[in-house]
CSV table of C-alpha atoms and ligand atoms in Angstrom, one decimal:
chain,number,residue,atom,x,y,z
A,1,MET,CA,94.6,77.8,101.8
A,2,ALA,CA,93.3,81.8,102.5
A,3,ASP,CA,92.9,83.6,99.5
A,4,PHE,CA,95.2,86.1,101.0
A,5,TYR,CA,98.7,84.4,102.2
A,6,HIS,CA,99.9,86.9,104.2
A,7,LEU,CA,96.8,88.3,105.7
A,8,GLY,CA,95.9,84.7,106.5
A,9,PHE,CA,92.3,85.3,105.9
A,10,SER,CA,89.7,84.8,102.6
A,11,LEU,CA,87.1,86.8,100.8
A,12,HIS,CA,84.2,84.4,102.4
A,13,ASP,CA,85.5,85.6,106.1
A,14,LEU,CA,84.3,88.9,105.0
A,15,GLY,CA,80.7,88.0,104.8
A,16,GLU,CA,78.0,89.6,102.4
A,17,TYR,CA,78.4,93.0,103.5
A,18,ARG,CA,82.0,93.5,102.8
A,19,PRO,CA,84.0,96.3,104.2
A,20,THR,CA,85.6,98.7,101.6
A,21,LEU,CA,87.4,100.9,104.4
A,22,ALA,CA,90.6,99.6,106.3
A,23,ILE,CA,91.9,101.7,109.3
A,24,LEU,CA,95.4,100.2,108.9
A,25,SER,CA,97.9,100.4,112.5
A,26,GLY,CA,101.5,99.4,112.3
A,27,ASP,CA,101.2,97.8,115.7
A,28,PRO,CA,99.0,94.7,116.0
A,29,ASN,CA,97.9,95.8,119.4
A,30,ARG,CA,96.6,99.1,118.1
A,31,ALA,CA,94.5,97.0,115.3
A,32,ALA,CA,93.2,95.0,118.4
A,33,GLN,CA,92.5,98.2,120.8
A,34,ILE,CA,90.8,99.7,117.9
A,35,ALA,CA,88.4,96.8,117.1
A,36,SER,CA,87.7,95.9,121.2
A,37,SER,CA,87.2,99.7,121.6
A,38,LYS,CA,85.5,101.3,118.8
A,39,LEU,CA,83.8,98.6,116.8
A,40,THR,CA,80.8,96.5,117.3
A,41,HIS,CA,79.6,93.0,116.0
A,42,ARG,CA,83.6,92.5,115.8
A,43,LYS,CA,85.1,89.1,114.7
A,44,ILE,CA,89.0,88.0,114.6
A,45,LEU,CA,89.9,87.6,111.0
A,46,SER,CA,93.4,86.6,111.2
A,47,GLU,CA,96.2,86.9,113.9
A,48,ASN,CA,98.8,85.4,111.0
A,49,ARG,CA,102.4,86.6,111.5
A,50,GLY,CA,101.0,89.5,113.7
A,51,LEU,CA,99.2,91.2,111.1
A,52,ASN,CA,96.4,91.0,112.7
A,53,SER,CA,93.0,91.8,111.3
A,54,TYR,CA,89.3,92.5,112.9
A,55,LEU,CA,86.0,92.7,111.1
A,56,GLY,CA,83.4,95.2,112.9
A,57,LEU,CA,81.0,97.8,112.4
A,58,LEU,CA,81.3,101.4,113.1
A,59,PRO,CA,78.8,103.2,115.4
A,60,SER,CA,77.0,104.4,112.1
A,61,GLY,CA,76.6,100.3,111.3
A,62,LYS,CA,79.2,100.2,108.4
A,63,PRO,CA,81.5,97.9,108.0
A,64,VAL,CA,85.2,98.3,108.5
A,65,LEU,CA,88.7,96.2,108.8
A,66,SER,CA,90.9,97.1,111.3
A,67,ALA,CA,94.2,95.6,109.9
A,68,THR,CA,97.7,95.6,110.5
A,69,SER,CA,100.7,96.8,108.4
A,70,GLY,CA,103.7,95.7,110.4
A,71,MET,CA,106.7,98.2,110.7
A,72,GLY,CA,108.2,99.5,107.8
A,73,ALA,CA,107.3,99.9,104.2
A,74,PRO,CA,108.4,96.2,102.6
A,75,SER,CA,105.6,94.9,105.1
A,76,LEU,CA,103.1,97.5,104.1
A,77,SER,CA,103.2,97.3,100.9
A,78,ILE,CA,102.1,93.4,101.5
A,79,VAL,CA,99.5,93.7,103.4
A,80,VAL,CA,98.1,96.8,101.1
A,81,ASN,CA,98.4,95.0,98.2
A,82,GLU,CA,96.3,91.5,99.7
A,83,LEU,CA,93.9,94.2,101.1
A,84,VAL,CA,92.9,95.8,97.8
A,85,GLN,CA,92.8,92.6,96.6
A,86,ALA,CA,90.1,91.8,99.1
A,87,GLY,CA,88.0,95.0,97.9
A,88,ILE,CA,89.3,97.7,100.3
A,89,ARG,CA,89.0,101.0,98.5
A,90,THR,CA,90.0,103.4,101.3
A,91,ILE,CA,92.6,103.2,103.7
A,92,ILE,CA,93.5,105.4,106.7
A,93,ARG,CA,97.1,104.7,108.0
A,94,VAL,CA,96.9,105.4,112.1
A,95,GLY,CA,100.5,105.5,113.1
A,96,THR,CA,103.0,107.1,115.4
A,97,CYS,CA,106.1,109.5,114.4
A,98,GLY,CA,108.4,111.8,115.3
A,99,SER,CA,108.0,115.6,115.4
A,100,ILE,CA,110.6,117.8,113.4
A,101,GLN,CA,109.0,121.2,114.0
A,102,PRO,CA,109.3,122.8,117.5
A,103,GLN,CA,105.5,123.7,117.3
A,104,VAL,CA,104.3,120.2,116.5
A,105,LEU,CA,104.2,119.0,120.3
A,106,PRO,CA,103.8,115.2,121.6
A,107,GLY,CA,100.3,114.2,122.0
A,108,SER,CA,99.0,116.1,119.1
A,109,VAL,CA,98.1,114.7,115.3
A,110,ALA,CA,100.1,114.8,112.5
A,111,ILE,CA,98.2,114.7,109.0
A,112,THR,CA,100.1,114.0,106.2
A,113,LYS,CA,99.3,115.7,102.7
A,114,ALA,CA,102.3,114.4,101.0
A,115,ALA,CA,105.2,112.7,101.8
A,116,LEU,CA,108.6,112.5,101.0
A,117,CYS,CA,109.2,109.3,100.0
A,118,ARG,CA,112.4,108.1,100.8
A,119,GLN,CA,111.4,104.3,100.7
A,120,GLY,CA,112.8,101.5,99.0
A,121,ALA,CA,109.9,99.6,98.7
A,122,ALA,CA,108.0,102.4,97.1
A,123,ASN,CA,110.5,102.1,94.0
A,124,ASP,CA,108.9,98.8,93.1
A,125,ILE,CA,105.6,100.5,92.7
A,126,ALA,CA,106.4,103.5,90.7
A,127,PRO,CA,109.5,105.9,90.2
A,128,PRO,CA,111.0,107.9,93.1
A,129,GLU,CA,109.7,110.9,91.5
A,130,TYR,CA,106.2,109.6,91.3
A,131,PRO,CA,103.9,111.8,94.1
A,132,ALA,CA,103.1,110.2,97.6
A,133,SER,CA,100.1,112.5,97.8
A,134,SER,CA,97.3,112.1,100.2
A,135,ASP,CA,93.8,111.8,98.7
A,136,PRO,CA,92.4,115.1,99.5
A,137,PHE,CA,89.1,114.2,100.4
A,138,LEU,CA,90.0,111.8,102.9
A,139,THR,CA,92.5,114.3,104.3
A,140,VAL,CA,90.1,117.0,104.5
A,141,ALA,CA,87.9,114.4,106.4
A,142,LEU,CA,90.9,113.9,108.7
A,143,VAL,CA,91.1,117.4,109.4
A,144,GLU,CA,88.1,118.6,110.0
A,145,ALA,CA,87.5,115.5,112.3
A,146,ALA,CA,90.5,116.7,114.4
A,147,GLN,CA,88.8,120.2,114.5
A,148,THR,CA,85.4,118.8,115.3
A,149,LEU,CA,87.0,116.7,118.3
A,150,GLY,CA,89.2,119.7,119.2
A,151,ILE,CA,92.1,117.7,118.7
A,152,GLU,CA,95.4,119.7,118.2
A,153,TYR,CA,96.8,118.6,114.8
A,154,ALA,CA,99.3,119.7,111.8
A,155,LEU,CA,98.8,119.5,108.4
A,156,GLY,CA,102.0,118.9,106.5
A,157,ILE,CA,104.7,117.0,104.5
A,158,THR,CA,105.6,113.6,106.4
A,159,ALA,CA,109.3,112.4,105.7
A,160,SER,CA,108.6,108.7,105.3
A,161,VAL,CA,111.8,106.5,105.7
A,162,ASP,CA,113.1,102.9,105.8
A,163,THR,CA,115.2,103.2,109.1
A,164,PHE,CA,114.1,104.4,112.6
A,165,TYR,CA,117.3,105.0,113.6
A,166,GLU,CA,120.1,106.0,110.8
A,167,GLY,CA,117.2,107.4,108.6
A,168,GLN,CA,116.1,109.5,111.2
A,169,GLU,CA,119.7,110.5,112.4
A,170,ARG,CA,119.4,109.1,115.9
A,171,ARG,CA,123.0,108.8,117.0
A,172,ALA,CA,122.0,107.0,120.3
A,173,SER,CA,121.9,103.8,119.1
A,174,ALA,CA,123.8,100.6,118.0
A,175,ASN,CA,125.4,102.7,115.0
A,176,PRO,CA,126.3,106.3,116.2
A,177,TYR,CA,128.5,106.8,112.9
A,178,LEU,CA,125.8,108.3,110.6
A,179,LEU,CA,126.5,108.2,107.1
A,180,ARG,CA,127.7,111.8,105.7
A,181,TRP,CA,124.6,112.7,103.5
A,182,LEU,CA,122.3,111.7,106.8
A,183,GLN,CA,124.3,114.0,109.2
A,184,GLY,CA,121.9,117.2,109.3
A,185,ILE,CA,119.1,115.9,107.6
A,186,THR,CA,116.9,116.5,110.0
A,187,GLU,CA,117.8,120.1,110.0
A,188,GLU,CA,117.3,120.4,106.2
A,189,TYR,CA,114.2,118.7,106.6
A,190,ARG,CA,112.9,121.3,108.7
A,191,HIS,CA,114.0,124.0,106.7
A,192,LEU,CA,111.9,122.4,103.8
A,193,GLY,CA,109.0,122.5,106.1
A,194,VAL,CA,108.8,118.6,106.8
A,195,ILE,CA,106.6,118.4,109.7
A,196,ASN,CA,107.1,114.9,111.2
A,197,TYR,CA,109.2,111.1,110.3
A,198,GLU,CA,107.4,108.1,110.1
A,199,MET,CA,107.8,104.8,108.3
A,200,GLU,CA,104.8,103.7,106.1
A,201,ALA,CA,102.9,106.7,104.7
A,202,GLY,CA,104.7,107.2,101.6
A,203,THR,CA,104.4,103.9,100.1
A,204,LEU,CA,101.1,103.9,101.1
A,205,LEU,CA,100.3,107.0,99.5
A,206,LYS,CA,102.0,105.8,96.3
A,207,MET,CA,100.2,102.8,96.2
A,208,GLY,CA,97.0,104.6,96.5
A,209,ASN,CA,97.9,106.7,93.9
A,210,VAL,CA,99.1,104.2,91.4
A,211,TYR,CA,96.1,101.4,92.5
A,212,GLY,CA,93.6,104.0,92.3
A,213,PHE,CA,92.4,103.6,96.1
A,214,ALA,CA,91.9,106.5,98.5
A,215,ALA,CA,94.4,106.5,101.2
A,216,ALA,CA,95.8,109.2,104.2
A,217,CYS,CA,97.7,109.1,107.1
A,218,VAL,CA,97.1,110.3,110.6
A,219,CYS,CA,99.8,109.8,113.0
A,220,GLY,CA,100.2,110.3,116.9
A,221,VAL,CA,103.1,112.6,117.7
A,222,ILE,CA,105.1,110.5,120.3
A,223,ALA,CA,108.8,112.1,119.6
A,224,GLN,CA,109.9,115.6,119.6
A,225,ARG,CA,113.3,115.8,117.6
A,226,THR,CA,114.1,119.1,118.1
A,227,GLN,CA,114.3,118.6,121.9
A,228,ALA,CA,115.5,114.8,122.3
A,229,GLU,CA,115.8,111.4,120.1
A,230,GLN,CA,113.6,109.5,122.5
A,231,PRO,CA,110.2,108.9,122.1
A,232,VAL,CA,108.3,110.9,124.9
A,233,LEU,CA,106.5,108.0,126.6
A,234,GLU,CA,103.8,109.8,128.8
A,235,ALA,CA,102.5,111.2,125.5
A,236,LYS,CA,102.2,108.0,123.6
A,237,ALA,CA,98.5,106.7,125.2
A,238,VAL,CA,96.8,110.3,124.7
A,239,ALA,CA,98.7,110.5,120.9
A,240,VAL,CA,97.9,107.1,119.9
A,241,GLN,CA,94.1,107.9,121.1
A,242,ASN,CA,94.2,110.9,119.6
A,243,ALA,CA,94.8,109.8,116.0
A,244,ILE,CA,92.4,106.9,116.3
A,245,GLU,CA,89.5,109.2,117.3
A,246,VAL,CA,90.4,111.3,114.3
A,247,ALA,CA,90.6,108.5,112.1
A,248,LEU,CA,87.2,106.9,112.9
A,249,ALA,CA,85.6,110.2,112.6
A,250,ALA,CA,86.8,110.5,109.3
A,251,ALA,CA,85.9,107.0,108.6
A,252,GLU,CA,82.3,107.6,108.9
A,253,ARG,CA,82.0,109.4,106.1
A,254,PHE,CA,83.9,107.2,103.5
A,255,ALA,CA,83.0,103.4,104.6
B,1,LIG,N1,107.8,106.4,114.8
B,1,LIG,C1,108.9,106.5,113.7
B,1,LIG,O1,109.0,106.5,112.7
B,1,LIG,N2,109.8,107.7,114.3
B,1,LIG,C2,109.7,108.6,115.7
B,1,LIG,O2,110.3,109.1,116.2
B,1,LIG,C3,108.4,108.1,116.3
B,1,LIG,C4,107.7,107.2,116.1
């Protein structure tokens, strides 16, 4: 059996020159895209349960994992726990998100300095009041990467929630009736200066603080909630590409 039951690979699969940094995508196709387009000497570690993991080298020659969290905090918590057991000490989440501020536009990237963590899985790791704050050095590296690459970015507080539809106040769904406490929550967050919605960062950042690894998050902005509930499909490819470029440039400084 593999050492890491859900990830589906073992310590010996990582070879002698083990990675300590993982780029963590929600989507297995994005993890594969990062490995195939950006890493050399790549190797498939596992495609177990869609939690695809690839080992490869950054352009500088440093080893890195391109791994998959799956959607949402419960899946992410399992993957991150096993990555830490595998010796990973730095995790950069590369995700997608919806902007809730008018100036944060589709195609750009949102870098999380801390999360408003409304996630059940995170409560199994630390109390609700425990800070979901990003590693400051890794976050500065993400910001500097965006600046160097000329990629439009926003740095701010992310709302990490458990549901894409109800929890992000989407009414165009199977459940148009939203619980009262969710009605108007996006507007409330806007006034609190929250920049974006996504579904994994808060739990990742709490895990980083509790387990002692560096964690940060960069998301491609694919929806603009001041305009519409639906993702802006035309902006997705460029948003994701921008987030990948920023994450890999920052990774070079930390791997
Ligand atoms: N991911 C989310 O969680 N929300 C969005 O609006 C877009 C991507």
